[in-house]
Amino acid sequence: MSADQIDARTREQGTDFLPKFDEKGLLSAVVVHAETSEVLMVAFMDREALDATIESGDAHFHSRSRGRLWKKGETSGHVLKVEEILVDCDQDALVLRCRPLGPTCHTGARSCFYRRLEDGVLHRI
C-alpha cells in the first residue's frame, strides 16, 4: 500500500484531525446557525484562521480580499460563536455550527444567502 493510500485511509477513517488545505493553503468553511441549521455564509480558512477559531471559540477566516486573518465581527461586533466543527470525509471542508451575535452578512442580512434564483431572476427571501 502506498503512502498516499495510507494517508487517505487515515484521513478518511481515522480519528486524527489532519486538515487538507488546497494549493493556496485554504479549506472551505460553511457556517450554519447552531439552532436552525440555516446556511449563514461560506468562507475560507487557512491554518492561522483554523487555529484562532479553535483557540478562541469565535469564527476566524482568511480574507482573500484583505490577504490576512479576519475575525468575523471584528469591526461590526457581530461575531460568530462556534459551538461545533464538523469535518467532511477527506478533511478539506468544514461546517461551523455557530450562534451569531447579530446579522452575519456585511449587508445587514441575517444570512449571506438572502436571495433565491427563480427563472433567472433573484428574489429576496
JSON list of C-alpha atoms in Angstrom, two decimals:
[
{"chain": "A", "resi": 1, "resn": "MET", "atom": "CA", "xyz": [0.00, 0.00, 0.00]},
{"chain": "A", "resi": 2, "resn": "SER", "atom": "CA", "xyz": [1.37, 3.42, -0.97]},
{"chain": "A", "resi": 3, "resn": "ALA", "atom": "CA", "xyz": [1.85, 6.34, 1.42]},
{"chain": "A", "resi": 4, "resn": "ASP", "atom": "CA", "xyz": [-0.95, 8.20, -0.43]},
{"chain": "A", "resi": 5, "resn": "GLN", "atom": "CA", "xyz": [-3.36, 5.32, 0.22]},
{"chain": "A", "resi": 6, "resn": "ILE", "atom": "CA", "xyz": [-2.39, 5.14, 3.87]},
{"chain": "A", "resi": 7, "resn": "ASP", "atom": "CA", "xyz": [-2.80, 8.91, 4.14]},
{"chain": "A", "resi": 8, "resn": "ALA", "atom": "CA", "xyz": [-6.24, 8.77, 2.52]},
{"chain": "A", "resi": 9, "resn": "ARG", "atom": "CA", "xyz": [-7.41, 5.94, 4.75]},
{"chain": "A", "resi": 10, "resn": "THR", "atom": "CA", "xyz": [-6.03, 7.65, 7.87]},
{"chain": "A", "resi": 11, "resn": "ARG", "atom": "CA", "xyz": [-7.60, 10.96, 6.87]},
{"chain": "A", "resi": 12, "resn": "GLU", "atom": "CA", "xyz": [-10.97, 9.42, 5.94]},
{"chain": "A", "resi": 13, "resn": "GLN", "atom": "CA", "xyz": [-11.33, 6.73, 8.61]},
{"chain": "A", "resi": 14, "resn": "GLY", "atom": "CA", "xyz": [-9.04, 7.75, 11.45]},
{"chain": "A", "resi": 15, "resn": "THR", "atom": "CA", "xyz": [-9.57, 9.92, 14.49]},
{"chain": "A", "resi": 16, "resn": "ASP", "atom": "CA", "xyz": [-6.66, 12.33, 13.86]},
{"chain": "A", "resi": 17, "resn": "PHE", "atom": "CA", "xyz": [-7.56, 15.81, 12.68]},
{"chain": "A", "resi": 18, "resn": "LEU", "atom": "CA", "xyz": [-5.49, 16.22, 9.50]},
{"chain": "A", "resi": 19, "resn": "PRO", "atom": "CA", "xyz": [-6.99, 19.16, 7.60]},
{"chain": "A", "resi": 20, "resn": "LYS", "atom": "CA", "xyz": [-6.29, 19.02, 3.88]},
{"chain": "A", "resi": 21, "resn": "PHE", "atom": "CA", "xyz": [-5.60, 22.57, 2.70]},
{"chain": "A", "resi": 22, "resn": "ASP", "atom": "CA", "xyz": [-5.61, 23.30, -1.03]},
{"chain": "A", "resi": 23, "resn": "GLU", "atom": "CA", "xyz": [-2.63, 24.58, -3.02]},
{"chain": "A", "resi": 24, "resn": "LYS", "atom": "CA", "xyz": [-3.32, 28.10, -1.69]},
{"chain": "A", "resi": 25, "resn": "GLY", "atom": "CA", "xyz": [-3.35, 26.85, 1.90]},
{"chain": "A", "resi": 26, "resn": "LEU", "atom": "CA", "xyz": [-7.13, 27.16, 2.25]},
{"chain": "A", "resi": 27, "resn": "LEU", "atom": "CA", "xyz": [-10.11, 24.98, 3.01]},
{"chain": "A", "resi": 28, "resn": "SER", "atom": "CA", "xyz": [-13.81, 25.78, 2.68]},
{"chain": "A", "resi": 29, "resn": "ALA", "atom": "CA", "xyz": [-15.92, 26.57, 5.71]},
{"chain": "A", "resi": 30, "resn": "VAL", "atom": "CA", "xyz": [-19.71, 26.58, 5.60]},
{"chain": "A", "resi": 31, "resn": "VAL", "atom": "CA", "xyz": [-21.26, 28.43, 8.53]},
{"chain": "A", "resi": 32, "resn": "VAL", "atom": "CA", "xyz": [-24.69, 27.30, 9.69]},
{"chain": "A", "resi": 33, "resn": "HIS", "atom": "CA", "xyz": [-26.88, 28.52, 12.53]},
{"chain": "A", "resi": 34, "resn": "ALA", "atom": "CA", "xyz": [-26.42, 26.21, 15.54]},
{"chain": "A", "resi": 35, "resn": "GLU", "atom": "CA", "xyz": [-30.16, 26.06, 16.28]},
{"chain": "A", "resi": 36, "resn": "THR", "atom": "CA", "xyz": [-31.84, 26.21, 12.87]},
{"chain": "A", "resi": 37, "resn": "SER", "atom": "CA", "xyz": [-29.13, 24.83, 10.53]},
{"chain": "A", "resi": 38, "resn": "GLU", "atom": "CA", "xyz": [-29.79, 27.80, 8.21]},
{"chain": "A", "resi": 39, "resn": "VAL", "atom": "CA", "xyz": [-26.75, 28.42, 5.99]},
{"chain": "A", "resi": 40, "resn": "LEU", "atom": "CA", "xyz": [-25.30, 31.76, 7.07]},
{"chain": "A", "resi": 41, "resn": "MET", "atom": "CA", "xyz": [-22.15, 32.14, 4.99]},
{"chain": "A", "resi": 42, "resn": "VAL", "atom": "CA", "xyz": [-19.32, 30.37, 3.17]},
{"chain": "A", "resi": 43, "resn": "ALA", "atom": "CA", "xyz": [-15.73, 31.43, 3.69]},
{"chain": "A", "resi": 44, "resn": "PHE", "atom": "CA", "xyz": [-12.17, 30.11, 3.59]},
{"chain": "A", "resi": 45, "resn": "MET", "atom": "CA", "xyz": [-9.85, 29.20, 6.43]},
{"chain": "A", "resi": 46, "resn": "ASP", "atom": "CA", "xyz": [-6.11, 28.82, 6.45]},
{"chain": "A", "resi": 47, "resn": "ARG", "atom": "CA", "xyz": [-4.12, 27.23, 9.29]},
{"chain": "A", "resi": 48, "resn": "GLU", "atom": "CA", "xyz": [-3.94, 30.54, 11.19]},
{"chain": "A", "resi": 49, "resn": "ALA", "atom": "CA", "xyz": [-7.73, 31.06, 10.98]},
{"chain": "A", "resi": 50, "resn": "LEU", "atom": "CA", "xyz": [-8.46, 27.48, 11.97]},
{"chain": "A", "resi": 51, "resn": "ASP", "atom": "CA", "xyz": [-6.14, 27.67, 14.97]},
{"chain": "A", "resi": 52, "resn": "ALA", "atom": "CA", "xyz": [-7.57, 31.04, 16.07]},
{"chain": "A", "resi": 53, "resn": "THR", "atom": "CA", "xyz": [-11.11, 29.66, 15.78]},
{"chain": "A", "resi": 54, "resn": "ILE", "atom": "CA", "xyz": [-10.31, 26.57, 17.83]},
{"chain": "A", "resi": 55, "resn": "GLU", "atom": "CA", "xyz": [-8.44, 28.58, 20.47]},
{"chain": "A", "resi": 56, "resn": "SER", "atom": "CA", "xyz": [-10.95, 31.41, 20.89]},
{"chain": "A", "resi": 57, "resn": "GLY", "atom": "CA", "xyz": [-14.31, 29.84, 20.06]},
{"chain": "A", "resi": 58, "resn": "ASP", "atom": "CA", "xyz": [-15.01, 32.77, 17.71]},
{"chain": "A", "resi": 59, "resn": "ALA", "atom": "CA", "xyz": [-15.05, 32.18, 13.95]},
{"chain": "A", "resi": 60, "resn": "HIS", "atom": "CA", "xyz": [-11.95, 33.44, 12.13]},
{"chain": "A", "resi": 61, "resn": "PHE", "atom": "CA", "xyz": [-11.35, 33.21, 8.40]},
{"chain": "A", "resi": 62, "resn": "HIS", "atom": "CA", "xyz": [-8.73, 34.02, 5.81]},
{"chain": "A", "resi": 63, "resn": "SER", "atom": "CA", "xyz": [-9.84, 37.15, 3.99]},
{"chain": "A", "resi": 64, "resn": "ARG", "atom": "CA", "xyz": [-8.79, 36.73, 0.38]},
{"chain": "A", "resi": 65, "resn": "SER", "atom": "CA", "xyz": [-9.57, 40.39, -0.37]},
{"chain": "A", "resi": 66, "resn": "ARG", "atom": "CA", "xyz": [-7.56, 41.66, 2.61]},
{"chain": "A", "resi": 67, "resn": "GLY", "atom": "CA", "xyz": [-4.93, 38.94, 2.37]},
{"chain": "A", "resi": 68, "resn": "ARG", "atom": "CA", "xyz": [-4.94, 38.39, 6.13]},
{"chain": "A", "resi": 69, "resn": "LEU", "atom": "CA", "xyz": [-6.60, 36.79, 9.12]},
{"chain": "A", "resi": 70, "resn": "TRP", "atom": "CA", "xyz": [-10.11, 38.11, 9.69]},
{"chain": "A", "resi": 71, "resn": "LYS", "atom": "CA", "xyz": [-12.19, 37.62, 12.81]},
{"chain": "A", "resi": 72, "resn": "LYS", "atom": "CA", "xyz": [-15.85, 37.68, 11.81]},
{"chain": "A", "resi": 73, "resn": "GLY", "atom": "CA", "xyz": [-17.35, 40.72, 13.52]},
{"chain": "A", "resi": 74, "resn": "GLU", "atom": "CA", "xyz": [-14.04, 42.41, 14.30]},
{"chain": "A", "resi": 75, "resn": "THR", "atom": "CA", "xyz": [-15.47, 45.79, 13.24]},
{"chain": "A", "resi": 76, "resn": "SER", "atom": "CA", "xyz": [-19.25, 45.23, 13.49]},
{"chain": "A", "resi": 77, "resn": "GLY", "atom": "CA", "xyz": [-19.29, 43.26, 16.74]},
{"chain": "A", "resi": 78, "resn": "HIS", "atom": "CA", "xyz": [-21.41, 40.60, 15.01]},
{"chain": "A", "resi": 79, "resn": "VAL", "atom": "CA", "xyz": [-19.19, 37.68, 15.92]},
{"chain": "A", "resi": 80, "resn": "LEU", "atom": "CA", "xyz": [-19.97, 34.03, 15.33]},
{"chain": "A", "resi": 81, "resn": "LYS", "atom": "CA", "xyz": [-19.68, 31.88, 18.45]},
{"chain": "A", "resi": 82, "resn": "VAL", "atom": "CA", "xyz": [-18.62, 28.40, 17.32]},
{"chain": "A", "resi": 83, "resn": "GLU", "atom": "CA", "xyz": [-20.48, 25.58, 19.03]},
{"chain": "A", "resi": 84, "resn": "GLU", "atom": "CA", "xyz": [-19.34, 22.68, 16.87]},
{"chain": "A", "resi": 85, "resn": "ILE", "atom": "CA", "xyz": [-16.99, 21.98, 13.99]},
{"chain": "A", "resi": 86, "resn": "LEU", "atom": "CA", "xyz": [-17.96, 19.21, 11.59]},
{"chain": "A", "resi": 87, "resn": "VAL", "atom": "CA", "xyz": [-15.26, 17.80, 9.31]},
{"chain": "A", "resi": 88, "resn": "ASP", "atom": "CA", "xyz": [-16.02, 16.23, 5.92]},
{"chain": "A", "resi": 89, "resn": "CYS", "atom": "CA", "xyz": [-14.75, 12.80, 4.84]},
{"chain": "A", "resi": 90, "resn": "ASP", "atom": "CA", "xyz": [-11.44, 13.91, 3.31]},
{"chain": "A", "resi": 91, "resn": "GLN", "atom": "CA", "xyz": [-10.95, 16.82, 5.71]},
{"chain": "A", "resi": 92, "resn": "ASP", "atom": "CA", "xyz": [-10.87, 19.57, 3.09]},
{"chain": "A", "resi": 93, "resn": "ALA", "atom": "CA", "xyz": [-14.11, 21.28, 4.14]},
{"chain": "A", "resi": 94, "resn": "LEU", "atom": "CA", "xyz": [-15.69, 22.21, 7.45]},
{"chain": "A", "resi": 95, "resn": "VAL", "atom": "CA", "xyz": [-19.14, 23.07, 8.70]},
{"chain": "A", "resi": 96, "resn": "LEU", "atom": "CA", "xyz": [-19.09, 25.51, 11.60]},
{"chain": "A", "resi": 97, "resn": "ARG", "atom": "CA", "xyz": [-22.25, 25.34, 13.69]},
{"chain": "A", "resi": 98, "resn": "CYS", "atom": "CA", "xyz": [-22.40, 28.85, 15.16]},
{"chain": "A", "resi": 99, "resn": "ARG", "atom": "CA", "xyz": [-24.51, 31.14, 17.26]},
{"chain": "A", "resi": 100, "resn": "PRO", "atom": "CA", "xyz": [-24.44, 34.55, 15.52]},
{"chain": "A", "resi": 101, "resn": "LEU", "atom": "CA", "xyz": [-24.39, 37.70, 17.63]},
{"chain": "A", "resi": 102, "resn": "GLY", "atom": "CA", "xyz": [-26.18, 39.88, 15.10]},
{"chain": "A", "resi": 103, "resn": "PRO", "atom": "CA", "xyz": [-26.50, 39.72, 11.32]},
{"chain": "A", "resi": 104, "resn": "THR", "atom": "CA", "xyz": [-23.98, 37.52, 9.55]},
{"chain": "A", "resi": 105, "resn": "CYS", "atom": "CA", "xyz": [-23.87, 39.28, 6.18]},
{"chain": "A", "resi": 106, "resn": "HIS", "atom": "CA", "xyz": [-21.99, 42.55, 5.66]},
{"chain": "A", "resi": 107, "resn": "THR", "atom": "CA", "xyz": [-25.20, 43.86, 4.01]},
{"chain": "A", "resi": 108, "resn": "GLY", "atom": "CA", "xyz": [-27.02, 43.59, 7.35]},
{"chain": "A", "resi": 109, "resn": "ALA", "atom": "CA", "xyz": [-28.97, 40.48, 6.34]},
{"chain": "A", "resi": 110, "resn": "ARG", "atom": "CA", "xyz": [-29.11, 37.63, 8.89]},
{"chain": "A", "resi": 111, "resn": "SER", "atom": "CA", "xyz": [-27.55, 35.33, 6.25]},
{"chain": "A", "resi": 112, "resn": "CYS", "atom": "CA", "xyz": [-25.41, 35.93, 3.19]},
{"chain": "A", "resi": 113, "resn": "PHE", "atom": "CA", "xyz": [-27.93, 33.72, 1.39]},
{"chain": "A", "resi": 114, "resn": "TYR", "atom": "CA", "xyz": [-30.83, 36.18, 1.36]},
{"chain": "A", "resi": 115, "resn": "ARG", "atom": "CA", "xyz": [-31.81, 35.73, -2.31]},
{"chain": "A", "resi": 116, "resn": "ARG", "atom": "CA", "xyz": [-33.28, 32.84, -4.27]},
{"chain": "A", "resi": 117, "resn": "LEU", "atom": "CA", "xyz": [-32.78, 32.32, -8.01]},
{"chain": "A", "resi": 118, "resn": "GLU", "atom": "CA", "xyz": [-36.08, 31.75, -9.77]},
{"chain": "A", "resi": 119, "resn": "ASP", "atom": "CA", "xyz": [-36.47, 31.76, -13.55]},
{"chain": "A", "resi": 120, "resn": "GLY", "atom": "CA", "xyz": [-33.19, 33.62, -13.96]},
{"chain": "A", "resi": 121, "resn": "VAL", "atom": "CA", "xyz": [-34.17, 36.39, -11.53]},
{"chain": "A", "resi": 122, "resn": "LEU", "atom": "CA", "xyz": [-33.01, 36.94, -7.95]},
{"chain": "A", "resi": 123, "resn": "HIS", "atom": "CA", "xyz": [-35.75, 37.31, -5.34]},
{"chain": "A", "resi": 124, "resn": "ARG", "atom": "CA", "xyz": [-35.12, 38.45, -1.78]},
{"chain": "A", "resi": 125, "resn": "ILE", "atom": "CA", "xyz": [-36.25, 35.91, 0.79]}
]
